[in-house]
Short mmCIF file of C-alpha atoms in Angstrom, two decimals:
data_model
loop_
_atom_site.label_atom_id
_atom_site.label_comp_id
_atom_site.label_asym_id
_atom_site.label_seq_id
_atom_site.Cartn_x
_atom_site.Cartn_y
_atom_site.Cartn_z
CA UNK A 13 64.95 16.18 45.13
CA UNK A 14 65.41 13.06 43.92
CA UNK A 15 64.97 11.04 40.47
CA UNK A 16 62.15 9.77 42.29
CA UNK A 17 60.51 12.62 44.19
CA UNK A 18 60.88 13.95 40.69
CA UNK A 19 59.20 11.26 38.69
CA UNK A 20 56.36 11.44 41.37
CA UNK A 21 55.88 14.75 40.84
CA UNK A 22 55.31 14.54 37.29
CA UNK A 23 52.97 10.94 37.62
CA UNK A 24 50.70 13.33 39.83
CA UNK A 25 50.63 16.47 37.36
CA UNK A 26 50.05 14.34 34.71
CA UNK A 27 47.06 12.56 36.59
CA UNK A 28 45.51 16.23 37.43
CA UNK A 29 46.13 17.36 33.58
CA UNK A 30 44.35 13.81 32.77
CA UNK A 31 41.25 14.39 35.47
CA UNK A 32 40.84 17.77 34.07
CA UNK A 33 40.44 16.53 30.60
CA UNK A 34 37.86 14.21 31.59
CA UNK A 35 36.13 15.75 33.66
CA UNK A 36 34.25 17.80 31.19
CA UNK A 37 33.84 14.88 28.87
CA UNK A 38 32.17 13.12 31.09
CA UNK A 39 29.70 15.99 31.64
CA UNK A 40 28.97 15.62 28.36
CA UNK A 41 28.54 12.30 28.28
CA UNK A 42 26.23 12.13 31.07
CA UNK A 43 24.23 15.30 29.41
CA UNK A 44 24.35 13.22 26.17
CA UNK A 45 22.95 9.84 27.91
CA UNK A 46 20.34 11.77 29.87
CA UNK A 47 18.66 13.10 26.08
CA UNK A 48 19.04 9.75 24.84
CA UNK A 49 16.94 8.41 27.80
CA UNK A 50 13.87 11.21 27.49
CA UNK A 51 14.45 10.28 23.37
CA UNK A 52 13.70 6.81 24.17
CA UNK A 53 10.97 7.41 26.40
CA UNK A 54 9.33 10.18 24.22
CA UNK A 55 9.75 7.39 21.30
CA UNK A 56 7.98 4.54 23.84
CA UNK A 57 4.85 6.94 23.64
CA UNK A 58 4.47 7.78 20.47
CA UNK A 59 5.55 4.96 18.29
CA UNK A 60 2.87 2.75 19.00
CA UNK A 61 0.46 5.43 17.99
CA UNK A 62 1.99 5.63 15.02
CA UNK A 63 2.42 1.66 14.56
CA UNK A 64 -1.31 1.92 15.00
CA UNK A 65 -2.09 4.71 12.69
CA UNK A 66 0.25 2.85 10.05
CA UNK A 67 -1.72 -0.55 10.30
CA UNK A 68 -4.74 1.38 9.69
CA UNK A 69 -3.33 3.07 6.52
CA UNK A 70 -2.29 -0.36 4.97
CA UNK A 71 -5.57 -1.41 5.85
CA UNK A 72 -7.57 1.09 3.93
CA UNK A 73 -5.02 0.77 0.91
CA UNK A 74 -5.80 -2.98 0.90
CA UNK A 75 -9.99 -2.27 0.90
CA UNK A 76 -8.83 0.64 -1.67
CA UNK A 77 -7.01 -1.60 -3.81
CA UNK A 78 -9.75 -4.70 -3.88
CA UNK A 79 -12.80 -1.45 -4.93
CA UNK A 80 -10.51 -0.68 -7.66
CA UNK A 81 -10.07 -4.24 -8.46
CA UNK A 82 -14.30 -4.85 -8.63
CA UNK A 83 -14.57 -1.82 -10.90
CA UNK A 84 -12.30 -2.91 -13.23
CA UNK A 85 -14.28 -6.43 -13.32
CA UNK A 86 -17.35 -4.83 -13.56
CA UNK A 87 -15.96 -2.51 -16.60
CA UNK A 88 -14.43 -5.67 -18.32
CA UNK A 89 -18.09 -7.56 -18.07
CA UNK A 90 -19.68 -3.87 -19.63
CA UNK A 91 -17.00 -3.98 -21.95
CA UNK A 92 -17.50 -7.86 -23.00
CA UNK A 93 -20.85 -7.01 -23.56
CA UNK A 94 -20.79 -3.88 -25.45
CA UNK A 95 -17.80 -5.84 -27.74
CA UNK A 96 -20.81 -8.79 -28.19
CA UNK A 97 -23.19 -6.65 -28.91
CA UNK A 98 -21.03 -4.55 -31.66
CA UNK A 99 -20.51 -8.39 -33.38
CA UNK A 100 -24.21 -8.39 -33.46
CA UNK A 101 -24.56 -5.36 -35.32
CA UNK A 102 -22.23 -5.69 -37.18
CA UNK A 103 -23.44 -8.99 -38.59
CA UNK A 104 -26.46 -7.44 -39.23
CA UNK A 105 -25.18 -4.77 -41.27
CA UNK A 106 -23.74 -6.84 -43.22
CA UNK A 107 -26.54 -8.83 -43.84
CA UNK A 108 -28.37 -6.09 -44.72
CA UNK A 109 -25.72 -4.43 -46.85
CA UNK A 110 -25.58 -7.73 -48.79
CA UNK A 111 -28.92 -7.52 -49.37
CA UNK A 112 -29.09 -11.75 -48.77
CA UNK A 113 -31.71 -11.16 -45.87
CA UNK A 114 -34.94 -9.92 -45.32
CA UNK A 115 -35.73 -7.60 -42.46
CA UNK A 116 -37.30 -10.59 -40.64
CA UNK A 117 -33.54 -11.67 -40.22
CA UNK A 118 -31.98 -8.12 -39.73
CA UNK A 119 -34.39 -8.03 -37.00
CA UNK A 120 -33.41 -11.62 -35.40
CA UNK A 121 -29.68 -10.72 -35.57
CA UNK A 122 -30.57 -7.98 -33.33
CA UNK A 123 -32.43 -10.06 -31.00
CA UNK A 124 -29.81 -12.97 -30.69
CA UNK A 125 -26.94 -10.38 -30.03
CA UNK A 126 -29.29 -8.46 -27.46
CA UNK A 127 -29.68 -11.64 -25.95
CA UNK A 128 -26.17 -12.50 -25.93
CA UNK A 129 -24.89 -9.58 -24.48
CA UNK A 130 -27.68 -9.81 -21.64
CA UNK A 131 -26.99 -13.51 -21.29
CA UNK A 132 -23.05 -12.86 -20.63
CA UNK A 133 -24.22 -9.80 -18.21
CA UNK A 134 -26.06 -12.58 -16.34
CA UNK A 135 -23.43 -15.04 -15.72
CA UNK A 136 -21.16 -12.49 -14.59
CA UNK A 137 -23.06 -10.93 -12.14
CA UNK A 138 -24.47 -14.48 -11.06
CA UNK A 139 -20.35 -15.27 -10.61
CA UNK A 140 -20.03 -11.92 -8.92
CA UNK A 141 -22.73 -12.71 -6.48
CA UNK A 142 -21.62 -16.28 -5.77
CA UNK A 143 -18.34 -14.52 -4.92
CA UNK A 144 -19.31 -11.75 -3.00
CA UNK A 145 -21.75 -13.95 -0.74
CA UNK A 146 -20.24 -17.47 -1.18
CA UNK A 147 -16.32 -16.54 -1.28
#
């Protein structure tokens, strides 16, 4: 044999060794490309559910979120008004405890902050309406 035949000879074991190596790899690849297609089709079906679905959550947490914000305007205007009509009574008390009025007066105070209070209710459930139908 010669440096040649020999040299040959070893190019062609070396290319079987090298086949044989990949060989099984590329099994594997093939295996591992075949899940990723059925992954990607599975995911084609049900994201856009789920897309969907998602829209629909933000959706309700938006309407959520604007109910919570009404309340809390609606408890402010109670609140406004319970704080105006305290200051009412209170001014009356003291007018009474300082024994300057009569009860014509004591009774007065407690009309005028009566009418306060139901005078800011008013306006802000006029400005709730006009918002509500005209916003």
């Amino acid at each position: 044999m010669t440096l040649i035949e020999i040299a040959a000879v070893l190019i062609t074991v070396a290319f079987a060794v090298l086949v044989g190596y990949l060989v099984p790899v590329l099994i594997q690849l093939r295996k591992a490309i075949a899940e990723s297609e059925q992954l990607l089709a599975n995911m084609k079906v049900d994201l856009p559910p789920l897309v969907s679905e998602l829209r629909s959550m933000s959706q309700s947490l938006n309407e959520l979120a604007d109910r919570a914000r009404g309340g809390v305007e609606h408890a402010t205007v109670l609140l406004h008004a319970v704080g105006e009509v305290g200051e009412s009574v209170q001014q009356v008390h003291n007018v009474v405890r300082g024994s300057s009025g009569t009860l014509l007066t004591s009774v007065a105070s407690v009309v005028a902050g009566f009418r306060a209070a139901t005078q800011v209710m008013r306006e802000r459930l006029k400005e709730e309406g006009e918002h509500r139908n005209g916003g």
